[in-house]
Amino acid sequence: MTPALQAFVEKLNKFQIHQTLGVGEPGQKLSAHFAHDDPYEYEIQKLDKEVIGMAQEEVKKELVPFFIRNYYLRHQRNIKLKIINENHNPILYLKRSSYVLASTTLIYDEHHELFATIKRQFHPFIRKYEFRTKNQELIGFVHAPITKIWTFPIYNPRKRKIGIIKKRFPTIREFLTYRETLKVQTGLMSPEEKIMTLSASIIISIEHF
């Protein structure tokens, strides 16, 4: 793990990701709530809203207009994101390949070397994600019943709960401007688990909210 990534991870005990799509006054970008016409972008914040990083989707020109791909193919299209620290230096890259009922997200470090993998598995009643190292060793997983639609508990391989990703109930302003906040607790996690949990929180936001 590089020094820049290590310094960033040390700030990830309790944090939140805040979607910045549609920033503005309520109603100013109401169309974004329906059209999904902007790339994904998130602020990574401490709980006091101090910004410690950003996650930004990397978009290239394609034949199909972006808002069509994002609205109609939201859960099926491939997505690339870059995570930067508070100094705007890239520290992680996420590459999500999506299928009809599952997805795989590859996590790369700042040198574009494979760091870990997050795999979404299909289940009709449970949201399931596996956290695996680059050597495919299982080090954690999400097991979230659909009855608790905004809560995603995280467990280690021994099935001990070590963290949680939870969507905060949106304010009217957030709803009208298509923004959302997911709070994340990682106090019992290793640095590697924290990196995977940060990455998973972004993917969960895209795939479920």
mmCIF file with all atom_site columns, C-alpha atoms in Angstrom:
data_model
loop_
_atom_site.group_PDB
_atom_site.id
_atom_site.type_symbol
_atom_site.label_atom_id
_atom_site.label_alt_id
_atom_site.label_comp_id
_atom_site.label_asym_id
_atom_site.label_entity_id
_atom_site.label_seq_id
_atom_site.pdbx_PDB_ins_code
_atom_site.Cartn_x
_atom_site.Cartn_y
_atom_site.Cartn_z
_atom_site.occupancy
_atom_site.B_iso_or_equiv
_atom_site.pdbx_formal_charge
_atom_site.auth_seq_id
_atom_site.auth_comp_id
_atom_site.auth_asym_id
_atom_site.auth_atom_id
_atom_site.pdbx_PDB_model_num
ATOM 1   C CA . MET A 1 1   ? 0.000   0.000   0.000   1.00 0.00 ? 1   MET A CA 1
ATOM 2   C CA . THR A 1 2   ? 1.447   3.374   -1.019  1.00 0.00 ? 2   THR A CA 1
ATOM 3   C CA . PRO A 1 3   ? 2.055   6.134   1.594   1.00 0.00 ? 3   PRO A CA 1
ATOM 4   C CA . ALA A 1 4   ? -0.645  8.353   0.049   1.00 0.00 ? 4   ALA A CA 1
ATOM 5   C CA . LEU A 1 5   ? -3.207  5.555   0.188   1.00 0.00 ? 5   LEU A CA 1
ATOM 6   C CA . GLN A 1 6   ? -2.180  4.620   3.731   1.00 0.00 ? 6   GLN A CA 1
ATOM 7   C CA . ALA A 1 7   ? -2.632  8.221   4.913   1.00 0.00 ? 7   ALA A CA 1
ATOM 8   C CA . PHE A 1 8   ? -6.062  8.348   3.293   1.00 0.00 ? 8   PHE A CA 1
ATOM 9   C CA . VAL A 1 9   ? -7.209  5.048   4.800   1.00 0.00 ? 9   VAL A CA 1
ATOM 10  C CA . GLU A 1 10  ? -6.324  6.230   8.313   1.00 0.00 ? 10  GLU A CA 1
ATOM 11  C CA . LYS A 1 11  ? -9.204  8.729   8.020   1.00 0.00 ? 11  LYS A CA 1
ATOM 12  C CA . LEU A 1 12  ? -11.795 6.070   7.200   1.00 0.00 ? 12  LEU A CA 1
ATOM 13  C CA . ASN A 1 13  ? -12.951 4.904   10.650  1.00 0.00 ? 13  ASN A CA 1
ATOM 14  C CA . LYS A 1 14  ? -16.341 6.598   10.337  1.00 0.00 ? 14  LYS A CA 1
ATOM 15  C CA . PHE A 1 15  ? -17.169 8.450   7.159   1.00 0.00 ? 15  PHE A CA 1
ATOM 16  C CA . GLN A 1 16  ? -19.888 9.083   4.621   1.00 0.00 ? 16  GLN A CA 1
ATOM 17  C CA . ILE A 1 17  ? -20.137 9.376   0.869   1.00 0.00 ? 17  ILE A CA 1
ATOM 18  C CA . HIS A 1 18  ? -22.297 12.197  -0.438  1.00 0.00 ? 18  HIS A CA 1
ATOM 19  C CA . GLN A 1 19  ? -23.508 12.212  -4.022  1.00 0.00 ? 19  GLN A CA 1
ATOM 20  C CA . THR A 1 20  ? -22.954 15.644  -5.559  1.00 0.00 ? 20  THR A CA 1
ATOM 21  C CA . LEU A 1 21  ? -25.060 15.077  -8.690  1.00 0.00 ? 21  LEU A CA 1
ATOM 22  C CA . GLY A 1 22  ? -27.585 17.869  -9.096  1.00 0.00 ? 22  GLY A CA 1
ATOM 23  C CA . VAL A 1 23  ? -25.938 20.353  -6.750  1.00 0.00 ? 23  VAL A CA 1
ATOM 24  C CA . GLY A 1 24  ? -27.989 23.507  -6.595  1.00 0.00 ? 24  GLY A CA 1
ATOM 25  C CA . GLU A 1 25  ? -31.192 24.914  -5.223  1.00 0.00 ? 25  GLU A CA 1
ATOM 26  C CA . PRO A 1 26  ? -34.194 22.567  -4.924  1.00 0.00 ? 26  PRO A CA 1
ATOM 27  C CA . GLY A 1 27  ? -35.814 22.292  -8.331  1.00 0.00 ? 27  GLY A CA 1
ATOM 28  C CA . GLN A 1 28  ? -32.840 23.872  -10.107 1.00 0.00 ? 28  GLN A CA 1
ATOM 29  C CA . LYS A 1 29  ? -31.829 20.493  -11.512 1.00 0.00 ? 29  LYS A CA 1
ATOM 30  C CA . LEU A 1 30  ? -35.028 18.586  -10.903 1.00 0.00 ? 30  LEU A CA 1
ATOM 31  C CA . SER A 1 31  ? -34.613 16.980  -14.323 1.00 0.00 ? 31  SER A CA 1
ATOM 32  C CA . ALA A 1 32  ? -31.496 15.207  -13.035 1.00 0.00 ? 32  ALA A CA 1
ATOM 33  C CA . HIS A 1 33  ? -33.678 13.225  -10.671 1.00 0.00 ? 33  HIS A CA 1
ATOM 34  C CA . PHE A 1 34  ? -35.395 11.678  -13.663 1.00 0.00 ? 34  PHE A CA 1
ATOM 35  C CA . ALA A 1 35  ? -32.801 11.869  -16.422 1.00 0.00 ? 35  ALA A CA 1
ATOM 36  C CA . HIS A 1 36  ? -29.564 10.834  -14.643 1.00 0.00 ? 36  HIS A CA 1
ATOM 37  C CA . ASP A 1 37  ? -27.842 13.149  -17.118 1.00 0.00 ? 37  ASP A CA 1
ATOM 38  C CA . ASP A 1 38  ? -24.542 13.612  -15.262 1.00 0.00 ? 38  ASP A CA 1
ATOM 39  C CA . PRO A 1 39  ? -21.656 11.239  -14.467 1.00 0.00 ? 39  PRO A CA 1
ATOM 40  C CA . TYR A 1 40  ? -21.512 9.867   -10.944 1.00 0.00 ? 40  TYR A CA 1
ATOM 41  C CA . GLU A 1 41  ? -19.586 11.977  -8.456  1.00 0.00 ? 41  GLU A CA 1
ATOM 42  C CA . TYR A 1 42  ? -19.276 11.613  -4.687  1.00 0.00 ? 42  TYR A CA 1
ATOM 43  C CA . GLU A 1 43  ? -17.632 13.537  -1.890  1.00 0.00 ? 43  GLU A CA 1
ATOM 44  C CA . ILE A 1 44  ? -15.944 11.338  0.714   1.00 0.00 ? 44  ILE A CA 1
ATOM 45  C CA . GLN A 1 45  ? -16.525 13.109  4.021   1.00 0.00 ? 45  GLN A CA 1
ATOM 46  C CA . LYS A 1 46  ? -15.881 12.727  7.702   1.00 0.00 ? 46  LYS A CA 1
ATOM 47  C CA . LEU A 1 47  ? -19.099 12.749  9.718   1.00 0.00 ? 47  LEU A CA 1
ATOM 48  C CA . ASP A 1 48  ? -18.612 16.483  10.365  1.00 0.00 ? 48  ASP A CA 1
ATOM 49  C CA . LYS A 1 49  ? -18.774 16.909  6.531   1.00 0.00 ? 49  LYS A CA 1
ATOM 50  C CA . GLU A 1 50  ? -15.066 17.691  6.156   1.00 0.00 ? 50  GLU A CA 1
ATOM 51  C CA . VAL A 1 51  ? -14.171 16.524  2.642   1.00 0.00 ? 51  VAL A CA 1
ATOM 52  C CA . ILE A 1 52  ? -11.246 14.079  2.572   1.00 0.00 ? 52  ILE A CA 1
ATOM 53  C CA . GLY A 1 53  ? -11.590 12.873  -1.009  1.00 0.00 ? 53  GLY A CA 1
ATOM 54  C CA . MET A 1 54  ? -13.733 12.508  -4.113  1.00 0.00 ? 54  MET A CA 1
ATOM 55  C CA . ALA A 1 55  ? -14.925 9.686   -6.346  1.00 0.00 ? 55  ALA A CA 1
ATOM 56  C CA . GLN A 1 56  ? -15.503 10.717  -9.952  1.00 0.00 ? 56  GLN A CA 1
ATOM 57  C CA . GLU A 1 57  ? -16.767 8.711   -12.901 1.00 0.00 ? 57  GLU A CA 1
ATOM 58  C CA . GLU A 1 58  ? -14.518 8.779   -15.944 1.00 0.00 ? 58  GLU A CA 1
ATOM 59  C CA . VAL A 1 59  ? -16.659 9.231   -19.053 1.00 0.00 ? 59  VAL A CA 1
ATOM 60  C CA . LYS A 1 60  ? -15.605 8.803   -22.656 1.00 0.00 ? 60  LYS A CA 1
ATOM 61  C CA . LYS A 1 61  ? -17.525 9.733   -25.770 1.00 0.00 ? 61  LYS A CA 1
ATOM 62  C CA . GLU A 1 62  ? -19.753 6.961   -27.072 1.00 0.00 ? 62  GLU A CA 1
ATOM 63  C CA . LEU A 1 63  ? -22.412 6.641   -29.747 1.00 0.00 ? 63  LEU A CA 1
ATOM 64  C CA . VAL A 1 64  ? -25.240 6.338   -27.224 1.00 0.00 ? 64  VAL A CA 1
ATOM 65  C CA . PRO A 1 65  ? -25.879 9.637   -25.341 1.00 0.00 ? 65  PRO A CA 1
ATOM 66  C CA . PHE A 1 66  ? -24.811 9.502   -21.703 1.00 0.00 ? 66  PHE A CA 1
ATOM 67  C CA . PHE A 1 67  ? -28.209 10.229  -20.166 1.00 0.00 ? 67  PHE A CA 1
ATOM 68  C CA . ILE A 1 68  ? -29.723 7.321   -22.123 1.00 0.00 ? 68  ILE A CA 1
ATOM 69  C CA . ARG A 1 69  ? -26.990 4.924   -21.005 1.00 0.00 ? 69  ARG A CA 1
ATOM 70  C CA . ASN A 1 70  ? -27.237 6.098   -17.424 1.00 0.00 ? 70  ASN A CA 1
ATOM 71  C CA . TYR A 1 71  ? -31.022 6.029   -17.170 1.00 0.00 ? 71  TYR A CA 1
ATOM 72  C CA . TYR A 1 72  ? -31.924 2.907   -19.118 1.00 0.00 ? 72  TYR A CA 1
ATOM 73  C CA . LEU A 1 73  ? -28.695 0.923   -18.623 1.00 0.00 ? 73  LEU A CA 1
ATOM 74  C CA . ARG A 1 74  ? -27.906 2.114   -15.110 1.00 0.00 ? 74  ARG A CA 1
ATOM 75  C CA . HIS A 1 75  ? -27.396 -1.367  -13.639 1.00 0.00 ? 75  HIS A CA 1
ATOM 76  C CA . GLN A 1 76  ? -26.025 -3.048  -16.756 1.00 0.00 ? 76  GLN A CA 1
ATOM 77  C CA . ARG A 1 77  ? -23.443 -0.636  -18.141 1.00 0.00 ? 77  ARG A CA 1
ATOM 78  C CA . ASN A 1 78  ? -19.745 -0.707  -17.299 1.00 0.00 ? 78  ASN A CA 1
ATOM 79  C CA . ILE A 1 79  ? -18.463 2.088   -15.071 1.00 0.00 ? 79  ILE A CA 1
ATOM 80  C CA . LYS A 1 80  ? -14.992 3.480   -14.337 1.00 0.00 ? 80  LYS A CA 1
ATOM 81  C CA . LEU A 1 81  ? -14.347 5.751   -11.349 1.00 0.00 ? 81  LEU A CA 1
ATOM 82  C CA . LYS A 1 82  ? -11.301 7.538   -9.996  1.00 0.00 ? 82  LYS A CA 1
ATOM 83  C CA . ILE A 1 83  ? -10.878 8.207   -6.270  1.00 0.00 ? 83  ILE A CA 1
ATOM 84  C CA . ILE A 1 84  ? -8.714  11.184  -5.309  1.00 0.00 ? 84  ILE A CA 1
ATOM 85  C CA . ASN A 1 85  ? -7.545  12.399  -1.901  1.00 0.00 ? 85  ASN A CA 1
ATOM 86  C CA . GLU A 1 86  ? -7.942  15.877  -0.434  1.00 0.00 ? 86  GLU A CA 1
ATOM 87  C CA . ASN A 1 87  ? -4.886  17.003  -2.423  1.00 0.00 ? 87  ASN A CA 1
ATOM 88  C CA . HIS A 1 88  ? -6.596  15.887  -5.656  1.00 0.00 ? 88  HIS A CA 1
ATOM 89  C CA . ASN A 1 89  ? -4.075  13.083  -6.213  1.00 0.00 ? 89  ASN A CA 1
ATOM 90  C CA . PRO A 1 90  ? -5.451  9.779   -7.589  1.00 0.00 ? 90  PRO A CA 1
ATOM 91  C CA . ILE A 1 91  ? -5.174  6.966   -5.046  1.00 0.00 ? 91  ILE A CA 1
ATOM 92  C CA . LEU A 1 92  ? -7.627  4.330   -6.341  1.00 0.00 ? 92  LEU A CA 1
ATOM 93  C CA . TYR A 1 93  ? -9.399  3.352   -9.541  1.00 0.00 ? 93  TYR A CA 1
ATOM 94  C CA . LEU A 1 94  ? -12.589 1.290   -9.770  1.00 0.00 ? 94  LEU A CA 1
ATOM 95  C CA . LYS A 1 95  ? -13.627 -0.621  -12.870 1.00 0.00 ? 95  LYS A CA 1
ATOM 96  C CA . ARG A 1 96  ? -17.097 -2.171  -12.691 1.00 0.00 ? 96  ARG A CA 1
ATOM 97  C CA . SER A 1 97  ? -18.197 -4.752  -15.240 1.00 0.00 ? 97  SER A CA 1
ATOM 98  C CA . SER A 1 98  ? -21.912 -5.391  -14.959 1.00 0.00 ? 98  SER A CA 1
ATOM 99  C CA . TYR A 1 99  ? -24.119 -8.226  -16.032 1.00 0.00 ? 99  TYR A CA 1
ATOM 100 C CA . VAL A 1 100 ? -27.870 -8.711  -15.875 1.00 0.00 ? 100 VAL A CA 1
ATOM 101 C CA . LEU A 1 101 ? -27.946 -10.204 -12.369 1.00 0.00 ? 101 LEU A CA 1
ATOM 102 C CA . ALA A 1 102 ? -24.416 -9.666  -11.060 1.00 0.00 ? 102 ALA A CA 1
ATOM 103 C CA . SER A 1 103 ? -21.364 -7.402  -11.257 1.00 0.00 ? 103 SER A CA 1
ATOM 104 C CA . THR A 1 104 ? -17.616 -7.462  -10.691 1.00 0.00 ? 104 THR A CA 1
ATOM 105 C CA . THR A 1 105 ? -15.647 -4.415  -9.555  1.00 0.00 ? 105 THR A CA 1
ATOM 106 C CA . LEU A 1 106 ? -11.865 -4.405  -9.855  1.00 0.00 ? 106 LEU A CA 1
ATOM 107 C CA . ILE A 1 107 ? -9.989  -2.073  -7.493  1.00 0.00 ? 107 ILE A CA 1
ATOM 108 C CA . TYR A 1 108 ? -6.621  -0.713  -8.641  1.00 0.00 ? 108 TYR A CA 1
ATOM 109 C CA . ASP A 1 109 ? -4.067  1.349   -6.720  1.00 0.00 ? 109 ASP A CA 1
ATOM 110 C CA . GLU A 1 110 ? -2.595  4.623   -7.962  1.00 0.00 ? 110 GLU A CA 1
ATOM 111 C CA . HIS A 1 111 ? -0.082  2.712   -10.101 1.00 0.00 ? 111 HIS A CA 1
ATOM 112 C CA . HIS A 1 112 ? -2.942  0.824   -11.803 1.00 0.00 ? 112 HIS A CA 1
ATOM 113 C CA . GLU A 1 113 ? -1.953  -2.452  -10.145 1.00 0.00 ? 113 GLU A CA 1
ATOM 114 C CA . LEU A 1 114 ? -4.788  -4.758  -9.110  1.00 0.00 ? 114 LEU A CA 1
ATOM 115 C CA . PHE A 1 115 ? -5.525  -4.415  -5.395  1.00 0.00 ? 115 PHE A CA 1
ATOM 116 C CA . ALA A 1 116 ? -8.777  -6.316  -4.792  1.00 0.00 ? 116 ALA A CA 1
ATOM 117 C CA . THR A 1 117 ? -12.108 -7.427  -6.240  1.00 0.00 ? 117 THR A CA 1
ATOM 118 C CA . ILE A 1 118 ? -15.736 -6.945  -5.202  1.00 0.00 ? 118 ILE A CA 1
ATOM 119 C CA . LYS A 1 119 ? -18.213 -9.437  -6.631  1.00 0.00 ? 119 LYS A CA 1
ATOM 120 C CA . ARG A 1 120 ? -21.961 -9.053  -6.485  1.00 0.00 ? 120 ARG A CA 1
ATOM 121 C CA . GLN A 1 121 ? -23.788 -12.383 -6.424  1.00 0.00 ? 121 GLN A CA 1
ATOM 122 C CA . PHE A 1 122 ? -27.390 -12.857 -7.455  1.00 0.00 ? 122 PHE A CA 1
ATOM 123 C CA . HIS A 1 123 ? -29.930 -13.862 -4.817  1.00 0.00 ? 123 HIS A CA 1
ATOM 124 C CA . PRO A 1 124 ? -33.669 -13.103 -5.022  1.00 0.00 ? 124 PRO A CA 1
ATOM 125 C CA . PHE A 1 125 ? -33.992 -12.011 -1.385  1.00 0.00 ? 125 PHE A CA 1
ATOM 126 C CA . ILE A 1 126 ? -30.496 -10.954 -0.260  1.00 0.00 ? 126 ILE A CA 1
ATOM 127 C CA . ARG A 1 127 ? -28.023 -8.336  -1.546  1.00 0.00 ? 127 ARG A CA 1
ATOM 128 C CA . LYS A 1 128 ? -24.710 -10.219 -1.538  1.00 0.00 ? 128 LYS A CA 1
ATOM 129 C CA . TYR A 1 129 ? -21.208 -8.893  -2.194  1.00 0.00 ? 129 TYR A CA 1
ATOM 130 C CA . GLU A 1 130 ? -17.875 -10.663 -1.660  1.00 0.00 ? 130 GLU A CA 1
ATOM 131 C CA . PHE A 1 131 ? -14.623 -8.827  -0.876  1.00 0.00 ? 131 PHE A CA 1
ATOM 132 C CA . ARG A 1 132 ? -11.590 -10.685 -2.250  1.00 0.00 ? 132 ARG A CA 1
ATOM 133 C CA . THR A 1 133 ? -7.886  -9.857  -2.410  1.00 0.00 ? 133 THR A CA 1
ATOM 134 C CA . LYS A 1 134 ? -6.041  -9.837  -5.717  1.00 0.00 ? 134 LYS A CA 1
ATOM 135 C CA . ASN A 1 135 ? -5.237  -13.495 -4.970  1.00 0.00 ? 135 ASN A CA 1
ATOM 136 C CA . GLN A 1 136 ? -8.983  -14.209 -4.603  1.00 0.00 ? 136 GLN A CA 1
ATOM 137 C CA . GLU A 1 137 ? -8.795  -14.764 -0.839  1.00 0.00 ? 137 GLU A CA 1
ATOM 138 C CA . LEU A 1 138 ? -12.148 -13.960 0.804   1.00 0.00 ? 138 LEU A CA 1
ATOM 139 C CA . ILE A 1 139 ? -11.694 -11.305 3.513   1.00 0.00 ? 139 ILE A CA 1
ATOM 140 C CA . GLY A 1 140 ? -15.249 -10.023 3.927   1.00 0.00 ? 140 GLY A CA 1
ATOM 141 C CA . PHE A 1 141 ? -18.767 -9.970  2.553   1.00 0.00 ? 141 PHE A CA 1
ATOM 142 C CA . VAL A 1 142 ? -22.027 -8.030  2.554   1.00 0.00 ? 142 VAL A CA 1
ATOM 143 C CA . HIS A 1 143 ? -25.176 -9.980  3.443   1.00 0.00 ? 143 HIS A CA 1
ATOM 144 C CA . ALA A 1 144 ? -28.178 -7.638  3.361   1.00 0.00 ? 144 ALA A CA 1
ATOM 145 C CA . PRO A 1 145 ? -31.801 -8.884  3.360   1.00 0.00 ? 145 PRO A CA 1
ATOM 146 C CA . ILE A 1 146 ? -34.083 -6.965  1.004   1.00 0.00 ? 146 ILE A CA 1
ATOM 147 C CA . THR A 1 147 ? -36.440 -6.306  3.934   1.00 0.00 ? 147 THR A CA 1
ATOM 148 C CA . LYS A 1 148 ? -33.877 -3.766  5.214   1.00 0.00 ? 148 LYS A CA 1
ATOM 149 C CA . ILE A 1 149 ? -33.548 -1.826  2.006   1.00 0.00 ? 149 ILE A CA 1
ATOM 150 C CA . TRP A 1 150 ? -31.173 0.904   3.247   1.00 0.00 ? 150 TRP A CA 1
ATOM 151 C CA . THR A 1 151 ? -28.841 -1.218  5.411   1.00 0.00 ? 151 THR A CA 1
ATOM 152 C CA . PHE A 1 152 ? -25.846 -3.290  4.258   1.00 0.00 ? 152 PHE A CA 1
ATOM 153 C CA . PRO A 1 153 ? -24.010 -5.106  7.106   1.00 0.00 ? 153 PRO A CA 1
ATOM 154 C CA . ILE A 1 154 ? -20.426 -6.238  6.475   1.00 0.00 ? 154 ILE A CA 1
ATOM 155 C CA . TYR A 1 155 ? -18.963 -9.452  7.929   1.00 0.00 ? 155 TYR A CA 1
ATOM 156 C CA . ASN A 1 156 ? -15.550 -11.095 8.026   1.00 0.00 ? 156 ASN A CA 1
ATOM 157 C CA . PRO A 1 157 ? -15.103 -14.718 6.819   1.00 0.00 ? 157 PRO A CA 1
ATOM 158 C CA . ARG A 1 158 ? -15.892 -15.942 10.354  1.00 0.00 ? 158 ARG A CA 1
ATOM 159 C CA . LYS A 1 159 ? -19.296 -14.215 10.029  1.00 0.00 ? 159 LYS A CA 1
ATOM 160 C CA . ARG A 1 160 ? -18.483 -11.575 12.629  1.00 0.00 ? 160 ARG A CA 1
ATOM 161 C CA . LYS A 1 161 ? -20.032 -8.194  11.891  1.00 0.00 ? 161 LYS A CA 1
ATOM 162 C CA . ILE A 1 162 ? -17.232 -5.664  11.364  1.00 0.00 ? 162 ILE A CA 1
ATOM 163 C CA . GLY A 1 163 ? -18.991 -2.698  9.771   1.00 0.00 ? 163 GLY A CA 1
ATOM 164 C CA . ILE A 1 164 ? -22.065 -1.330  8.071   1.00 0.00 ? 164 ILE A CA 1
ATOM 165 C CA . ILE A 1 165 ? -23.106 0.798   5.095   1.00 0.00 ? 165 ILE A CA 1
ATOM 166 C CA . LYS A 1 166 ? -26.393 2.604   5.630   1.00 0.00 ? 166 LYS A CA 1
ATOM 167 C CA . LYS A 1 167 ? -28.253 5.141   3.548   1.00 0.00 ? 167 LYS A CA 1
ATOM 168 C CA . ARG A 1 168 ? -29.410 8.199   5.438   1.00 0.00 ? 168 ARG A CA 1
ATOM 169 C CA . PHE A 1 169 ? -33.043 9.219   5.035   1.00 0.00 ? 169 PHE A CA 1
ATOM 170 C CA . PRO A 1 170 ? -32.937 11.994  2.407   1.00 0.00 ? 170 PRO A CA 1
ATOM 171 C CA . THR A 1 171 ? -33.990 15.536  3.116   1.00 0.00 ? 171 THR A CA 1
ATOM 172 C CA . ILE A 1 172 ? -36.415 17.230  0.718   1.00 0.00 ? 172 ILE A CA 1
ATOM 173 C CA . ARG A 1 173 ? -33.498 19.203  -0.720  1.00 0.00 ? 173 ARG A CA 1
ATOM 174 C CA . GLU A 1 174 ? -31.506 16.025  -1.363  1.00 0.00 ? 174 GLU A CA 1
ATOM 175 C CA . PHE A 1 175 ? -34.489 14.312  -2.958  1.00 0.00 ? 175 PHE A CA 1
ATOM 176 C CA . LEU A 1 176 ? -35.262 17.208  -5.306  1.00 0.00 ? 176 LEU A CA 1
ATOM 177 C CA . THR A 1 177 ? -31.641 17.570  -6.421  1.00 0.00 ? 177 THR A CA 1
ATOM 178 C CA . TYR A 1 178 ? -30.944 13.832  -6.719  1.00 0.00 ? 178 TYR A CA 1
ATOM 179 C CA . ARG A 1 179 ? -28.357 13.656  -3.962  1.00 0.00 ? 179 ARG A CA 1
ATOM 180 C CA . GLU A 1 180 ? -27.938 11.025  -1.290  1.00 0.00 ? 180 GLU A CA 1
ATOM 181 C CA . THR A 1 181 ? -25.673 10.210  1.637   1.00 0.00 ? 181 THR A CA 1
ATOM 182 C CA . LEU A 1 182 ? -24.466 6.797   2.763   1.00 0.00 ? 182 LEU A CA 1
ATOM 183 C CA . LYS A 1 183 ? -22.896 6.550   6.225   1.00 0.00 ? 183 LYS A CA 1
ATOM 184 C CA . VAL A 1 184 ? -20.168 3.962   6.730   1.00 0.00 ? 184 VAL A CA 1
ATOM 185 C CA . GLN A 1 185 ? -18.694 2.475   9.916   1.00 0.00 ? 185 GLN A CA 1
ATOM 186 C CA . THR A 1 186 ? -15.373 0.618   9.607   1.00 0.00 ? 186 THR A CA 1
ATOM 187 C CA . GLY A 1 187 ? -13.937 0.747   13.131  1.00 0.00 ? 187 GLY A CA 1
ATOM 188 C CA . LEU A 1 188 ? -13.118 -2.979  13.347  1.00 0.00 ? 188 LEU A CA 1
ATOM 189 C CA . MET A 1 189 ? -11.621 -3.277  9.876   1.00 0.00 ? 189 MET A CA 1
ATOM 190 C CA . SER A 1 190 ? -8.103  -3.672  8.542   1.00 0.00 ? 190 SER A CA 1
ATOM 191 C CA . PRO A 1 191 ? -6.824  -1.066  6.037   1.00 0.00 ? 191 PRO A CA 1
ATOM 192 C CA . GLU A 1 192 ? -7.546  -3.456  3.153   1.00 0.00 ? 192 GLU A CA 1
ATOM 193 C CA . GLU A 1 193 ? -11.110 -4.013  4.367   1.00 0.00 ? 193 GLU A CA 1
ATOM 194 C CA . LYS A 1 194 ? -11.653 -0.257  4.655   1.00 0.00 ? 194 LYS A CA 1
ATOM 195 C CA . ILE A 1 195 ? -10.590 0.262   1.046   1.00 0.00 ? 195 ILE A CA 1
ATOM 196 C CA . MET A 1 196 ? -12.978 -2.440  -0.128  1.00 0.00 ? 196 MET A CA 1
ATOM 197 C CA . THR A 1 197 ? -15.799 -1.029  2.005   1.00 0.00 ? 197 THR A CA 1
ATOM 198 C CA . LEU A 1 198 ? -15.314 2.470   0.586   1.00 0.00 ? 198 LEU A CA 1
ATOM 199 C CA . SER A 1 199 ? -15.384 1.019   -2.914  1.00 0.00 ? 199 SER A CA 1
ATOM 200 C CA . ALA A 1 200 ? -18.429 -1.115  -2.093  1.00 0.00 ? 200 ALA A CA 1
ATOM 201 C CA . SER A 1 201 ? -20.342 1.866   -0.697  1.00 0.00 ? 201 SER A CA 1
ATOM 202 C CA . ILE A 1 202 ? -19.962 3.664   -4.029  1.00 0.00 ? 202 ILE A CA 1
ATOM 203 C CA . ILE A 1 203 ? -20.985 0.599   -6.035  1.00 0.00 ? 203 ILE A CA 1
ATOM 204 C CA . ILE A 1 204 ? -23.963 -0.041  -3.731  1.00 0.00 ? 204 ILE A CA 1
ATOM 205 C CA . SER A 1 205 ? -25.099 3.562   -4.201  1.00 0.00 ? 205 SER A CA 1
ATOM 206 C CA . ILE A 1 206 ? -24.960 3.137   -7.976  1.00 0.00 ? 206 ILE A CA 1
ATOM 207 C CA . GLU A 1 207 ? -26.605 -0.284  -8.087  1.00 0.00 ? 207 GLU A CA 1
ATOM 208 C CA . HIS A 1 208 ? -29.337 0.182   -5.487  1.00 0.00 ? 208 HIS A CA 1
ATOM 209 C CA . PHE A 1 209 ? -30.125 3.894   -5.097  1.00 0.00 ? 209 PHE A CA 1
#
